[in-house]
Short mmCIF file of C-alpha atoms in Angstrom, two decimals:
data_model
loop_
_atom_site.label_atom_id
_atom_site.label_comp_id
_atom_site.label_asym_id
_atom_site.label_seq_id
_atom_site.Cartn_x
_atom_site.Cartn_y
_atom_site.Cartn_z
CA UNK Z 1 0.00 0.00 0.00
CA UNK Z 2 1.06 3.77 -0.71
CA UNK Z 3 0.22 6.87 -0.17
CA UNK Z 4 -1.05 7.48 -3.70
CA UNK Z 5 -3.28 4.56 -3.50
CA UNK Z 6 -4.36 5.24 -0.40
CA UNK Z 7 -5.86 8.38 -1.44
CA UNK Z 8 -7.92 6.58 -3.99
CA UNK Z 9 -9.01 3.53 -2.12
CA UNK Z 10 -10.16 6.08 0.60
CA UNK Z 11 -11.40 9.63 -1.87
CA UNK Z 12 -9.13 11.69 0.44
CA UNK Z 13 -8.62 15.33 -0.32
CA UNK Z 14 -4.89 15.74 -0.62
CA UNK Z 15 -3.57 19.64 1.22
CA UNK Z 16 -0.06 18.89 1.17
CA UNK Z 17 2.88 16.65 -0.54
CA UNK Z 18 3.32 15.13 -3.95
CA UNK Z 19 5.62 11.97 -2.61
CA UNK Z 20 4.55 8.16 -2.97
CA UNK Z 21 5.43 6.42 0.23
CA UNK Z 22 5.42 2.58 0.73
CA UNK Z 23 2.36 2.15 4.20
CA UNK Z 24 3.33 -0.13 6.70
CA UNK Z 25 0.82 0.74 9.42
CA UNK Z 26 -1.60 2.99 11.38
CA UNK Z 27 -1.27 5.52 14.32
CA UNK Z 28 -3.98 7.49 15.98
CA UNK Z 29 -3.22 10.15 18.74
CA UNK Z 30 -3.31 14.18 19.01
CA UNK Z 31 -0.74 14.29 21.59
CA UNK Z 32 2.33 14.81 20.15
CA UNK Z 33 4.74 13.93 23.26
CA UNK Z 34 2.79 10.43 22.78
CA UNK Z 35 3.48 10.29 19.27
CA UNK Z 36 7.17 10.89 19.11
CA UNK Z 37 7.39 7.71 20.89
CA UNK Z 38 4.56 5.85 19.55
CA UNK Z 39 4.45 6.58 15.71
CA UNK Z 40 6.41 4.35 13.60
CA UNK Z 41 8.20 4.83 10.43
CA UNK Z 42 5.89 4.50 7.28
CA UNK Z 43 2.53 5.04 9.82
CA UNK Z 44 -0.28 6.56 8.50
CA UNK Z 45 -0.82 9.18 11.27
CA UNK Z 46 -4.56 10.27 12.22
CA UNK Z 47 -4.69 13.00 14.28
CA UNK Z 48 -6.53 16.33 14.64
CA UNK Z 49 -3.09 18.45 15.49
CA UNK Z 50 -3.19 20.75 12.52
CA UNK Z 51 -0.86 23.40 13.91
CA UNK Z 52 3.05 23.49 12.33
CA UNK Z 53 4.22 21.17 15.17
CA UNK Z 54 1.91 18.54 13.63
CA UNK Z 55 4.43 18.95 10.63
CA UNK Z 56 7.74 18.84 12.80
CA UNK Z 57 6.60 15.81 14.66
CA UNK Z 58 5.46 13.86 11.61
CA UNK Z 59 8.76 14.57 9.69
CA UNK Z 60 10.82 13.16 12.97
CA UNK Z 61 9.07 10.07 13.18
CA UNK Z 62 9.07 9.96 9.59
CA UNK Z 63 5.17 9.03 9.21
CA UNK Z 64 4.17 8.49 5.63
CA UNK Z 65 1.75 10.90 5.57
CA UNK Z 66 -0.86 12.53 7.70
CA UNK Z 67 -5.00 12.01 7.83
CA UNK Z 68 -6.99 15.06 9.14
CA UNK Z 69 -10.39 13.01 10.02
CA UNK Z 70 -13.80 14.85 10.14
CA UNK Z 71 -12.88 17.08 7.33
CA UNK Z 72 -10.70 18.88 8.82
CA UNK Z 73 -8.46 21.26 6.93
CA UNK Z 74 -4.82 23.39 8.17
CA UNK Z 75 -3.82 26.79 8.00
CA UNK Z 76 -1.97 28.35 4.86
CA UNK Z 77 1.31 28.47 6.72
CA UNK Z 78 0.82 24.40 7.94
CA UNK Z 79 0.72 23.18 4.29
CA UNK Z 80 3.08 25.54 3.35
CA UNK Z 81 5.72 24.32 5.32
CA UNK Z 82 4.35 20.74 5.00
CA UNK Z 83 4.97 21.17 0.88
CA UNK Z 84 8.20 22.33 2.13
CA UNK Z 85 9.55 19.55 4.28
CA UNK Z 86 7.38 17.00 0.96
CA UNK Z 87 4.74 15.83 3.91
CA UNK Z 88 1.85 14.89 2.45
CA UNK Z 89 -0.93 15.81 4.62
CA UNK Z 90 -4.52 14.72 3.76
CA UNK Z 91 -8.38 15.65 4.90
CA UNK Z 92 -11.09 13.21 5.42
CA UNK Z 93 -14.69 13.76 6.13
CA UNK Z 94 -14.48 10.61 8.15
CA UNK Z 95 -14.12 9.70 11.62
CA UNK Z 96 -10.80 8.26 12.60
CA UNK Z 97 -12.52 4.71 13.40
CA UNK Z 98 -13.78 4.63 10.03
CA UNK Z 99 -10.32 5.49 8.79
CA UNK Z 100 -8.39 3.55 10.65
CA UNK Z 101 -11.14 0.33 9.94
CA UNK Z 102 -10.31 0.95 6.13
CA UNK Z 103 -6.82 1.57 6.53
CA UNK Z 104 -6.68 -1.72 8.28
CA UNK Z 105 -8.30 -3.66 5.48
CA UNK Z 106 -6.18 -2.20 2.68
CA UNK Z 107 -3.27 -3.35 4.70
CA UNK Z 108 -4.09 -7.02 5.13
CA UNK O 1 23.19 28.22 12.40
CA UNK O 2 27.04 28.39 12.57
CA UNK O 3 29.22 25.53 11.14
CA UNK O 4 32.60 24.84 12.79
CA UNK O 5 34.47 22.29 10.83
CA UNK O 6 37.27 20.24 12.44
CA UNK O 7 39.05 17.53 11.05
CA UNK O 8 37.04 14.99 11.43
CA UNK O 9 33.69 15.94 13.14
CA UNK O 10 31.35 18.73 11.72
CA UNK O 11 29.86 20.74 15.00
CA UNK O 12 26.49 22.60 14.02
CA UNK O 13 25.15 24.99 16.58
CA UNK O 14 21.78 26.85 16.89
CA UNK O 15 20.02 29.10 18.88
CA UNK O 16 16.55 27.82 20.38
CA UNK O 17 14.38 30.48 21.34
CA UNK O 18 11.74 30.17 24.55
CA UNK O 19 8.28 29.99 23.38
CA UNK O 20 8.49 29.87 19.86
CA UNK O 21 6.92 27.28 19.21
CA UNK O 22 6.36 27.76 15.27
CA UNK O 23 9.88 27.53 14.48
CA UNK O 24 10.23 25.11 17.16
CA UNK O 25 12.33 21.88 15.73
CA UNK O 26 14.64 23.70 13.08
CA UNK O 27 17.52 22.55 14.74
CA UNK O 28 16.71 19.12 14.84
CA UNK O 29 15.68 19.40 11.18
CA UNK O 30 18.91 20.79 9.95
CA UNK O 31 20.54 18.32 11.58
CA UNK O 32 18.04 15.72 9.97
CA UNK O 33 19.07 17.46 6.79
CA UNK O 34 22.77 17.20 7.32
CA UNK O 35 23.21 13.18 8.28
CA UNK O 36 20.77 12.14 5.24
CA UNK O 37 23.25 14.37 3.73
CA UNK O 38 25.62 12.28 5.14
CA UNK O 39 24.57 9.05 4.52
CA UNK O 40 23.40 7.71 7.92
CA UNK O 41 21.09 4.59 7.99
CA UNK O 42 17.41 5.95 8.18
CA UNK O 43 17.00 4.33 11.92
CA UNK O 44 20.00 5.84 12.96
CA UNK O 45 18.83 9.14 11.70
CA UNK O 46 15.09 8.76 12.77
CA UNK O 47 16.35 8.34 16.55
CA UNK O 48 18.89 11.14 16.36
CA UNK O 49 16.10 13.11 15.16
CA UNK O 50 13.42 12.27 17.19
CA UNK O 51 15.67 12.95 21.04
CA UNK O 52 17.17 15.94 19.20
CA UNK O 53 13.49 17.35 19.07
CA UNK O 54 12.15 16.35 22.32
CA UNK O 55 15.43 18.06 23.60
CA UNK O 56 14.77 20.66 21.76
CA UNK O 57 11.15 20.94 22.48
CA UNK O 58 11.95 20.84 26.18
CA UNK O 59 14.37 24.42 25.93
CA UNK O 60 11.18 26.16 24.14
CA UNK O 61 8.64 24.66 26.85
CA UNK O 62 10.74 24.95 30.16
CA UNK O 63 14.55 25.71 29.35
CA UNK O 64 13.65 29.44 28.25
CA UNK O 65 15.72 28.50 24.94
CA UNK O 66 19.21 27.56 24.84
CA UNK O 67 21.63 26.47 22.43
CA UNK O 68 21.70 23.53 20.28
CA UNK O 69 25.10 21.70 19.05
CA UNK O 70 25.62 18.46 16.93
CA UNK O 71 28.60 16.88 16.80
CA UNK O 72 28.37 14.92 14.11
CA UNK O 73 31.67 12.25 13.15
CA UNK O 74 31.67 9.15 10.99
CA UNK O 75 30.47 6.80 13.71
CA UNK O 76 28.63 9.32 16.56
CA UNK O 77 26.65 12.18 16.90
CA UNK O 78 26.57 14.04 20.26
CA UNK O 79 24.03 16.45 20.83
CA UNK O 80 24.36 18.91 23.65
CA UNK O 81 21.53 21.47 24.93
CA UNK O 82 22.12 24.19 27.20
CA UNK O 83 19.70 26.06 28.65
CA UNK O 84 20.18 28.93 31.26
CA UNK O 85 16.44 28.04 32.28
CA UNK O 86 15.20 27.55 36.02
CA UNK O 87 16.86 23.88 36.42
CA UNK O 88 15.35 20.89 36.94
CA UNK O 89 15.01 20.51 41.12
CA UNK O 90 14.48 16.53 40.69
CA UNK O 91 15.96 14.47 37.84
CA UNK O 92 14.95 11.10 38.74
CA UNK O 93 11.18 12.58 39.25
CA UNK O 94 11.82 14.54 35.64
CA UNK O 95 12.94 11.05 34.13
CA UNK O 96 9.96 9.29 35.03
CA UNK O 97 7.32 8.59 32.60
CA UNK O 98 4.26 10.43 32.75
CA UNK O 99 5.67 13.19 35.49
CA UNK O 100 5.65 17.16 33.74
CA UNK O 101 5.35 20.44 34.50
CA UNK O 102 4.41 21.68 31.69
CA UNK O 103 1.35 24.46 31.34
CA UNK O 104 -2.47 23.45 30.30
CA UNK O 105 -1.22 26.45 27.35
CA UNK O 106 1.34 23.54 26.11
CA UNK O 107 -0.55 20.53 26.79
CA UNK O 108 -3.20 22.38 24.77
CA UNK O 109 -0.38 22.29 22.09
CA UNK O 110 -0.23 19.07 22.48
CA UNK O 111 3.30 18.62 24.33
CA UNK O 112 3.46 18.15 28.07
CA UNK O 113 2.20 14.50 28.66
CA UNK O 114 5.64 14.08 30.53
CA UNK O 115 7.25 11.67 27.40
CA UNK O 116 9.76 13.52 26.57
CA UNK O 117 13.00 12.50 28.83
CA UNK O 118 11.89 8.65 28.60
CA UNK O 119 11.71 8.97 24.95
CA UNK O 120 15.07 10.51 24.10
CA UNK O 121 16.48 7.80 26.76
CA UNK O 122 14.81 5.19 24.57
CA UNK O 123 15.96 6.80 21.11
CA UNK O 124 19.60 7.13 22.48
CA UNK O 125 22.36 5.45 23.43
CA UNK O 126 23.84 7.49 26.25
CA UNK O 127 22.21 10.34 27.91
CA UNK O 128 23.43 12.97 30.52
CA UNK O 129 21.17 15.06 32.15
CA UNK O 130 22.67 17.57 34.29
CA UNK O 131 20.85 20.58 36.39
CA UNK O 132 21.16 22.95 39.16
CA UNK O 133 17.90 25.04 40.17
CA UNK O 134 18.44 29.21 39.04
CA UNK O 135 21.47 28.29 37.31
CA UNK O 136 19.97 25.78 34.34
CA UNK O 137 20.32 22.57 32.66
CA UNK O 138 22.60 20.68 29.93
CA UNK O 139 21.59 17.94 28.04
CA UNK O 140 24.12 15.54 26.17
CA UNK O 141 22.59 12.56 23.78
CA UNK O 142 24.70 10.44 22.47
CA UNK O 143 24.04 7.90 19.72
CA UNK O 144 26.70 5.34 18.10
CA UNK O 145 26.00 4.59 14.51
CA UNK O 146 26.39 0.88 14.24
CA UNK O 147 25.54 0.59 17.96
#
């Protein structure tokens, strides 16, 4: 699974990042001191952190890309720096159950 | 940043600031940068990365900024954060999982759930966390490429 397909399988609105990344799995939290320790390399990360520490923590632990659920959407300078740093940042009008439910069926 | 080249180790410093949390992690992204750069295995990068920024996260939550240097040789990196902050009264208490001090204005942000010392102690391979209360704190991480 990638990024790019992901997007498909799923309709998500893409805000940020042109990159293909290989998925391996699926993280869910908004608390970022939790997610520098918990989110894995090549996680899709769901979270509702939209602010430009969203971007600095998904870059470190090298997430494949991140899911705003609920439709969510960031400010200019967010994406902005997320094209920047080539984070690929997506919105959802889903919940992050029903997200992370799909994501877990593409992946098996 | 300022670059001072020695022989065999490249030493990148940086000034954190306190509070600034939107340019919060630059140092720890240049450094990123510069051992991808460098040709560092991508596990050995994503854990110098990841304790860089919860060090550096800590000088913009409770160090009142600091500086930031990387020593970066073929087989190391050192990273050493000084802060002229209030210090750090128990160290022990501050290692512990779960244990902050942090303001509901920074938990709001997101930070402040007390991960941040166990997590660069689980990233690295040495740590020394040194403090004295009015005077400030220093923070060396060490990680051995190969290791």
């Amino acid at each position: 699974m990638t990024t790019k397909k992901l997007e498909k399988e799923l309709g998500l609105q893409r805000l940020s990042g042109n990159v293909d990344k290989d998925i391996e799995s699926c993280y869910i939290s908004d608390m970022l001191s939790r997610v520098l320790g918990g989110c894995q390399s090549g996680d899709v990360w769901i979270t509702v952190q939209t602010s430009l520490n969203m971007v600095a923590v998904a870059i470190m632990t090298e997430a494949a890309c991140v899911i705003f659920p609920e439709g969510l959407s960031a400010p200019d300078n967010v994406v902005e720096k997320a094209d920047e740093e080539g984070l690929t940042i997506f919105s959802s009008k889903e919940t992050a159950f029903s997200l992370a439910t799909k994501i877990a069926a593409l992946l098996k | 940043m300022v670059n001072d080249n020695k022989s065999d180790t490249l030493i990148q410093k940086y000034t954190v600031c306190a509070n600034d949390f939107a340019s919060a992690g630059a140092a720890s992204a240049s450094v990123k940068k510069t051992l991808k750069q460098l040709g560092f295995s991508p596990d050995f990068i994503r854990r110098t990365s990841i304790a860089m920024y919860e060090g550096e996260i800590n000088m913009v939550i409770h160090g009142g900024g600091g500086i930031a240097e990387a020593e970066i040789a073929e087989n190391y990196v050192k990273i050493t954060l000084t802060d002229e902050g209030p210090g750090i009264a128990d160290i022990d208490l501050a290692m512990r999982e779960g244990f902050s001090t942090a303001s509901e204005s920074v938990r709001e942000l997101g930070f402040g759930a007390g991960m941040g010392l166990p997590n660069i102690k689980k990233q690295a391979d040495e740590i020394n966390l040194s403090s004295e209360v009015g005077v400030g704190t220093t923070l060396v991480i060490s990680l051995f490429s190969g290791a």
